[in-house]
Coordinates of C-alpha atoms in Angstrom, one line a residue:
M707 CA 229.7 177.9 -23.1
S708 CA 233.4 177.7 -23.9
L709 CA 235.0 179.6 -26.7
T710 CA 235.3 176.4 -28.7
E711 CA 231.6 175.7 -28.2
L712 CA 230.8 179.3 -29.1
Q713 CA 232.8 179.0 -32.3
A714 CA 231.1 175.8 -33.2
A715 CA 227.6 177.2 -32.6
E716 CA 228.3 180.4 -34.6
S717 CA 229.7 178.4 -37.5
K718 CA 226.3 176.8 -37.8
L719 CA 224.0 179.7 -36.9
L720 CA 225.5 182.9 -38.4
L721 CA 226.2 183.9 -41.9
N722 CA 229.8 183.4 -42.8
T723 CA 230.6 187.2 -43.2
Y724 CA 233.3 187.8 -40.5
A725 CA 236.7 186.3 -39.8
R726 CA 236.6 186.7 -36.1
Y727 CA 239.7 186.6 -33.8
P728 CA 239.7 183.7 -31.4
L729 CA 238.7 185.8 -28.4
E730 CA 235.5 186.2 -26.5
M731 CA 235.3 189.6 -24.9
T732 CA 233.0 189.7 -21.9
R733 CA 233.4 193.3 -20.5
G734 CA 235.1 196.6 -20.9
E735 CA 236.4 199.2 -18.5
G736 CA 237.9 202.5 -19.5
V737 CA 240.2 201.9 -22.5
R738 CA 240.5 198.1 -21.7
L739 CA 238.6 195.0 -22.8
F740 CA 238.6 191.8 -20.8
D741 CA 238.2 188.3 -22.3
A742 CA 236.4 185.3 -20.9
E743 CA 239.5 184.2 -19.0
G744 CA 239.9 187.6 -17.4
N745 CA 242.8 188.8 -19.5
S746 CA 243.1 192.6 -19.9
Y747 CA 243.7 194.1 -23.4
L748 CA 244.6 197.7 -24.1
D749 CA 242.1 198.6 -26.9
L750 CA 243.6 200.8 -29.6
L751 CA 240.9 199.8 -32.1
S752 CA 237.8 200.9 -30.1
G753 CA 235.3 198.8 -32.1
I754 CA 236.8 200.2 -35.4
G755 CA 236.5 203.8 -34.2
V756 CA 233.2 203.5 -32.4
S757 CA 233.9 203.5 -28.6
A758 CA 235.5 206.9 -28.5
L759 CA 234.7 207.3 -24.8
G760 CA 235.9 203.8 -24.0
Y761 CA 233.8 201.3 -22.0
G762 CA 231.5 201.9 -19.0
H763 CA 231.7 205.7 -19.3
P764 CA 229.4 207.2 -16.6
A765 CA 227.9 209.8 -18.9
I766 CA 226.9 207.2 -21.5
T767 CA 225.5 204.9 -18.8
A768 CA 223.5 207.7 -17.2
A769 CA 222.1 208.7 -20.6
I770 CA 221.1 205.2 -21.5
T771 CA 219.5 204.6 -18.1
K772 CA 217.6 207.9 -18.1
Q773 CA 216.3 207.6 -21.6
A774 CA 215.4 203.9 -21.3
D775 CA 213.2 204.8 -18.4
T776 CA 211.3 207.4 -20.3
L777 CA 211.1 206.8 -24.1
I778 CA 213.1 204.7 -26.5
H779 CA 211.2 204.9 -29.8
T780 CA 208.1 206.6 -31.3
S781 CA 208.8 206.6 -35.1
N782 CA 209.4 209.7 -37.1
L783 CA 205.8 210.6 -37.1
F784 CA 206.1 212.5 -33.8
Y785 CA 208.4 215.2 -32.4
N786 CA 210.8 214.6 -29.5
A787 CA 213.0 217.3 -28.0
V788 CA 216.2 215.2 -27.7
T789 CA 216.4 214.8 -31.5
T790 CA 216.3 218.5 -31.9
E791 CA 218.9 218.9 -29.2
L792 CA 221.3 216.6 -31.0
A793 CA 220.6 218.3 -34.4
L794 CA 221.5 221.6 -32.8
R795 CA 224.8 220.3 -31.4
L796 CA 225.8 218.7 -34.7
T797 CA 225.0 221.7 -36.9
E798 CA 226.9 223.9 -34.5
T799 CA 230.0 221.6 -34.5
T800 CA 230.1 221.0 -38.2
G801 CA 229.0 224.3 -39.6
L802 CA 226.3 222.7 -41.7
D803 CA 222.6 223.5 -41.6
R804 CA 220.4 220.4 -41.5
V805 CA 220.6 216.8 -40.4
F806 CA 219.1 213.5 -41.4
F807 CA 219.5 210.8 -38.7
C808 CA 219.8 207.1 -39.6
N809 CA 221.3 203.9 -38.2
S810 CA 224.8 203.6 -39.6
G811 CA 227.5 205.1 -41.7
T812 CA 226.6 203.3 -44.8
E813 CA 223.0 204.4 -44.5
A814 CA 224.2 208.0 -44.0
W815 CA 226.3 207.7 -47.2
E816 CA 223.3 206.3 -49.1
A817 CA 221.3 209.4 -48.0
A818 CA 224.2 211.6 -49.3
I819 CA 224.2 209.8 -52.7
K820 CA 220.4 210.1 -53.0
L821 CA 220.6 213.8 -52.0
A822 CA 223.2 214.5 -54.7
R823 CA 221.1 212.8 -57.4
A824 CA 217.9 214.6 -56.2
H825 CA 219.7 217.9 -56.1
A826 CA 220.9 217.5 -59.6
L827 CA 217.3 216.7 -60.7
L828 CA 216.2 219.9 -59.0
L829 CA 218.8 221.9 -60.8
R830 CA 217.9 220.4 -64.1
N831 CA 214.2 221.3 -63.5
E832 CA 215.5 224.8 -62.9
G833 CA 217.2 224.8 -66.3
K834 CA 220.8 223.9 -65.3
Q835 CA 222.9 221.4 -67.3
I836 CA 224.0 218.8 -64.8
G837 CA 224.2 215.0 -65.0
T838 CA 224.0 212.1 -62.6
K839 CA 227.6 210.8 -62.4
I840 CA 229.6 210.6 -59.2
L841 CA 233.3 211.1 -59.1
A842 CA 235.0 209.0 -56.4
L843 CA 238.6 208.0 -55.4
E844 CA 240.7 204.9 -55.6
H845 CA 241.2 203.1 -52.3
S846 CA 237.9 204.6 -51.0
F847 CA 235.6 202.8 -48.6
H848 CA 232.1 204.1 -47.9
G849 CA 230.1 201.2 -46.6
R850 CA 228.5 197.9 -47.5
T851 CA 225.0 198.7 -49.0
I852 CA 224.8 198.7 -52.7
G853 CA 225.0 202.4 -53.3
A854 CA 227.9 202.8 -50.8
V855 CA 229.6 199.7 -52.4
S856 CA 229.3 201.4 -55.8
T857 CA 231.4 204.3 -54.6
T858 CA 233.8 202.0 -52.8
H859 CA 236.9 201.3 -55.0
K860 CA 238.2 197.9 -53.7
A861 CA 237.1 195.2 -56.2
A862 CA 236.6 192.6 -53.5
Y863 CA 233.8 194.7 -52.1
R864 CA 232.1 195.4 -55.4
E865 CA 232.6 192.6 -57.9
P866 CA 230.6 189.8 -56.0
F867 CA 227.5 192.1 -56.3
A868 CA 227.9 193.3 -59.9
P869 CA 226.4 195.1 -61.6
V870 CA 226.6 197.8 -58.9
M871 CA 225.1 201.3 -59.3
P872 CA 226.4 202.8 -62.6
D873 CA 227.8 206.2 -63.4
V874 CA 230.5 206.1 -60.7
V875 CA 234.0 207.2 -62.0
F876 CA 237.1 206.6 -59.9
I877 CA 240.3 208.6 -60.2
P878 CA 243.6 208.2 -58.3
H879 CA 243.7 209.6 -54.8
N880 CA 245.0 213.2 -54.6
D881 CA 245.5 213.4 -58.4
V882 CA 244.5 217.0 -59.1
A883 CA 245.2 216.7 -62.8
A884 CA 243.0 213.7 -63.1
L885 CA 240.3 215.5 -61.2
K886 CA 240.4 218.5 -63.6
A887 CA 240.5 216.3 -66.7
T888 CA 237.7 214.0 -65.6
F889 CA 235.1 216.3 -64.0
D890 CA 232.5 218.0 -66.2
S891 CA 228.8 218.9 -66.2
S892 CA 227.9 215.2 -66.4
F893 CA 228.7 214.8 -62.6
C894 CA 226.3 215.6 -59.8
A895 CA 228.9 215.1 -57.0
I896 CA 232.5 214.7 -56.1
A897 CA 232.6 212.2 -53.2
F898 CA 235.5 211.1 -51.0
E899 CA 236.9 210.6 -47.4
V900 CA 238.9 213.4 -46.0
L901 CA 241.1 210.8 -44.4
Q902 CA 240.8 207.3 -45.9
G903 CA 240.5 204.6 -43.2
E904 CA 240.1 201.2 -44.9
G905 CA 242.2 202.5 -47.8
G906 CA 245.3 202.8 -45.5
I907 CA 245.0 206.1 -43.5
N908 CA 245.5 208.4 -46.6
P909 CA 244.9 212.1 -46.0
I910 CA 243.4 214.2 -48.8
S911 CA 245.7 217.1 -49.9
Q912 CA 244.8 220.7 -49.4
E913 CA 245.1 221.3 -53.2
F914 CA 242.8 218.4 -54.1
L915 CA 240.1 219.4 -51.6
Q916 CA 240.3 223.1 -52.7
T917 CA 240.1 222.1 -56.4
A918 CA 237.1 219.8 -55.7
R919 CA 235.4 222.6 -53.9
E920 CA 235.9 225.1 -56.8
L921 CA 234.7 222.6 -59.4
C922 CA 231.5 222.0 -57.5
D923 CA 231.0 225.7 -56.9
N924 CA 231.2 226.3 -60.6
S925 CA 229.0 223.5 -61.8
G926 CA 226.3 223.1 -59.1
A927 CA 227.5 219.6 -58.2
L928 CA 227.7 218.7 -54.5
L929 CA 230.9 218.1 -52.6
L930 CA 230.2 215.0 -50.4
L931 CA 232.8 214.4 -47.6
D932 CA 232.7 211.0 -45.8
E933 CA 233.6 211.6 -42.1
I934 CA 232.1 208.3 -40.9
Q935 CA 235.5 207.3 -39.3
S936 CA 237.3 210.6 -39.1
G937 CA 234.5 212.7 -37.7
M938 CA 233.2 213.4 -34.2
G939 CA 236.6 214.5 -32.9
R940 CA 238.8 211.6 -33.9
T941 CA 241.4 213.9 -35.6
G942 CA 241.3 216.6 -32.9
K943 CA 238.6 218.6 -34.6
W944 CA 234.9 217.8 -34.8
T945 CA 235.4 217.0 -38.5
A946 CA 238.6 216.4 -40.4
Y947 CA 237.6 218.9 -43.1
Q948 CA 237.9 221.6 -40.5
H949 CA 241.7 221.2 -40.6
Y950 CA 241.5 222.5 -44.2
G951 CA 239.2 225.5 -43.7
I952 CA 236.9 224.2 -46.5
Q953 CA 233.2 223.5 -46.0
P954 CA 231.5 220.6 -47.9
D955 CA 227.9 220.6 -49.1
V956 CA 227.2 217.3 -47.4
T957 CA 229.0 215.2 -44.8
T958 CA 228.3 211.9 -43.1
L959 CA 229.0 211.0 -39.5
A960 CA 228.6 207.7 -37.7
K961 CA 231.0 205.4 -35.8
P962 CA 231.5 207.2 -32.5
I963 CA 228.5 209.4 -32.6
A964 CA 226.5 207.6 -30.0
G965 CA 229.2 205.8 -28.0
G966 CA 228.4 202.4 -29.3
I967 CA 224.7 202.7 -29.9
P968 CA 224.0 202.3 -33.7
M969 CA 223.5 205.7 -35.3
G970 CA 224.5 207.7 -38.4
A971 CA 223.8 211.2 -39.6
M972 CA 223.9 213.0 -42.9
L973 CA 224.4 216.8 -42.7
C974 CA 224.0 219.3 -45.5
T975 CA 223.6 222.9 -46.4
E976 CA 220.3 224.7 -46.9
E977 CA 220.9 224.7 -50.7
A978 CA 221.4 220.9 -50.8
A979 CA 218.5 220.3 -48.4
R980 CA 216.1 221.8 -50.9
A981 CA 216.2 218.6 -52.9
F982 CA 214.4 216.4 -50.2
T983 CA 210.7 216.8 -49.6
P984 CA 208.5 214.6 -47.3
G985 CA 208.3 211.1 -48.5
M986 CA 211.4 211.1 -50.7
H987 CA 213.7 209.5 -48.1
G988 CA 213.3 208.1 -44.6
T989 CA 214.2 205.4 -42.1
T990 CA 212.3 203.7 -39.3
F991 CA 214.7 203.9 -36.4
G992 CA 216.8 207.0 -37.3
G993 CA 216.7 209.8 -34.8
N994 CA 214.9 207.8 -32.1
P995 CA 215.1 209.4 -28.6
F996 CA 217.3 206.7 -27.2
A997 CA 220.2 206.9 -29.6
C998 CA 219.9 210.7 -29.7
A999 CA 220.1 211.0 -25.9
V1000 CA 223.3 209.0 -25.9
A1001 CA 224.8 211.0 -28.7
V1002 CA 224.0 214.2 -26.9
A1003 CA 225.9 212.8 -23.9
V1004 CA 228.9 211.9 -26.1
V1005 CA 229.0 215.4 -27.7
D1006 CA 228.7 217.1 -24.3
T1007 CA 231.4 214.9 -22.7
I1008 CA 233.8 215.6 -25.5
K1009 CA 233.3 219.3 -25.0
Q1010 CA 233.3 219.3 -21.2
D1011 CA 236.4 217.2 -20.8
K1012 CA 238.2 219.1 -23.6
L1013 CA 238.9 215.8 -25.4
L1014 CA 239.6 217.6 -28.7
D1015 CA 242.6 219.1 -27.1
H1016 CA 243.7 215.8 -25.7
V1017 CA 243.3 214.0 -29.0
T1018 CA 245.3 216.8 -30.7
E1019 CA 248.2 216.8 -28.2
L1020 CA 248.5 213.1 -27.4
G1021 CA 247.8 212.2 -31.1
A1022 CA 250.8 214.3 -32.1
Y1023 CA 252.9 212.6 -29.4
F1024 CA 251.7 209.1 -30.6
K1025 CA 252.5 209.9 -34.2
Q1026 CA 255.9 211.3 -33.3
Q1027 CA 256.8 208.1 -31.4
L1028 CA 255.8 206.0 -34.4
V1029 CA 258.0 208.2 -36.6
E1030 CA 260.9 207.7 -34.3
L1031 CA 260.2 204.0 -34.4
S1032 CA 260.3 204.1 -38.2
K1033 CA 263.8 205.6 -38.0
K1034 CA 264.9 202.7 -35.9
H1035 CA 263.2 200.0 -37.8
T1036 CA 263.3 200.1 -41.6
A1037 CA 260.4 197.7 -41.8
I1038 CA 258.2 200.7 -41.0
V1039 CA 258.0 202.4 -44.3
D1040 CA 255.6 205.3 -43.6
V1041 CA 253.6 206.8 -40.7
R1042 CA 250.3 208.7 -41.6
G1043 CA 247.3 210.2 -40.1
T1044 CA 246.1 212.9 -37.6
G1045 CA 245.0 212.8 -34.0
F1046 CA 243.8 209.3 -33.0
M1047 CA 243.5 208.1 -36.5
L1048 CA 247.0 206.9 -37.3
G1049 CA 248.5 204.3 -39.5
A1050 CA 252.0 202.7 -39.8
E1051 CA 252.7 201.1 -43.1
V1052 CA 255.1 198.2 -42.9
A1053 CA 257.2 196.4 -45.6
S1054 CA 254.9 193.5 -46.3
A1055 CA 251.5 192.1 -45.7
D1056 CA 253.0 189.0 -43.9
L1057 CA 254.9 191.3 -41.5
A1058 CA 251.8 193.4 -40.8
K1059 CA 249.8 190.2 -40.1
D1060 CA 252.5 188.9 -37.7
V1061 CA 252.7 192.2 -35.9
H1062 CA 249.0 192.4 -35.5
A1063 CA 248.7 188.8 -34.1
T1064 CA 251.7 189.2 -31.8
M1065 CA 250.5 192.5 -30.4
M1066 CA 247.1 190.9 -29.6
N1067 CA 248.2 187.5 -28.4
E1068 CA 251.5 188.3 -26.5
H1069 CA 251.3 192.0 -25.6
R1070 CA 247.5 192.1 -25.2
I1071 CA 247.2 195.3 -27.3
L1072 CA 244.4 195.5 -29.8
L1073 CA 244.8 197.2 -33.2
N1074 CA 244.0 196.0 -36.7
R1075 CA 245.5 195.8 -40.1
T1076 CA 244.1 197.7 -43.1
H1077 CA 245.0 197.9 -46.8
E1078 CA 247.0 194.7 -46.1
T1079 CA 250.2 196.5 -45.0
V1080 CA 249.0 199.3 -42.7
L1081 CA 248.7 198.9 -38.9
R1082 CA 245.7 201.1 -37.9
F1083 CA 245.4 202.8 -34.5
L1084 CA 241.9 204.1 -33.6
P1085 CA 242.1 204.3 -29.8
P1086 CA 239.4 205.7 -27.4
Y1087 CA 239.9 209.4 -26.8
L1088 CA 240.7 208.6 -23.2
I1089 CA 244.1 206.8 -23.7
T1090 CA 247.0 208.2 -21.7
K1091 CA 250.7 208.8 -22.5
A1092 CA 251.5 205.7 -20.6
D1093 CA 249.2 203.7 -22.9
V1094 CA 251.0 205.1 -25.9
D1095 CA 254.4 204.4 -24.4
Q1096 CA 253.3 200.8 -23.6
T1097 CA 252.3 200.4 -27.3
I1098 CA 255.5 201.9 -28.7
A1099 CA 257.7 199.7 -26.4
A1100 CA 255.8 196.6 -27.5
L1101 CA 256.2 197.5 -31.2
D1102 CA 259.9 198.2 -30.7
T1103 CA 260.4 194.8 -29.2
L1104 CA 258.4 193.1 -31.9
F1105 CA 260.1 194.8 -34.9
A1106 CA 263.5 194.1 -33.3
A1107 CA 262.6 190.4 -33.1
A1108 CA 261.4 190.5 -36.7
A1109 CA 264.6 192.0 -37.9
T1110 CA 266.7 189.4 -36.1
K1111 CA 264.6 186.6 -37.5
S1112 CA 264.9 188.1 -41.0
Q1113 CA 268.7 188.3 -40.7
T1114 CA 268.9 184.7 -39.4
V1115 CA 266.9 183.5 -42.4
A1116 CA 269.1 185.4 -44.8
V1117 CA 272.3 184.0 -43.3
T1118 CA 270.9 180.5 -43.3
A1119 CA 269.9 180.9 -47.0
A1120 CA 273.4 182.2 -47.9
S1121 CA 275.3 179.4 -46.1

């Protein structure tokens, strides 16, 4: 089936929920994807942060093969050792106490929201004054299910499904004064991403995170930190909050956790975990031995190959090269992010759209555009300095051409 035939078939068969790029990817190898015509693409998107170990990694292949030969699924009615092995690894790496496994990031966030509401009910039953509101941030993105959408700020994600879950209050990102002025005993949680992805690669400030922690400590509300994109090593630490030295009550992990096998996890403290008892929450597929075995392989590979150090060092180099590029090309107005979660904001949405398309179609480098004007880089943890240099050289050429085109248009308009 040709790409044209594939597009025609999908247009009739699938729900119209995705604006796909006109490419059919047929295989992956290392940090590269190959289309149906055999063209090679350097992948700096990694399936929106999922394929942290790239494609065809032997540890993932071995884990998939071994577990598929023994046991894929049993339900949560029975014990299996590999689920416990993964729980042990995740609690050790995050510093939290307990895990709930599920199928995706949005499902993990749903669990976090429900836990916060249930924890507040527990505290009320114990005589404490605490409400049900959730304080969230502008430009946030937490997923597509109705609870996650309710805590997601962008109107386009919320309004078609209104009314969404009530009692969610948004304040400006990193606005400590607004946080102090808004938060009171009517809130059961403060919830935000440590490093916003969809919102434009916006890091939370130390002061905001510290203040949120203190407010929650004083009220009994839970601090929910969304690490669905920034967790599992993407910023050079297992979770982005570890850069701040501040521990949340709840965090959520997903995208790279099982190397491309669908999986999510909600982790929490013993205090927060008191709120859930058997029957209050669950999921059919979550924590099945197949996904857990692959996730164990991912965690062990990151440790054994010292990939956190690699992400830290090469991520700093990548960011510095983007900063140097911004000094050369005024169209790049800001460079943000940590490790391999980087963003370069450009002067206009049209320019960002052109850069994205040209990088893919002419330079065969995959990235994406977020928050309209931000070029987002989420590469596999295995990229090399040569890959970064190739990317920077392509961007340099592209921004130089855009500047020349802009000057030509200006001269023509003036003449």
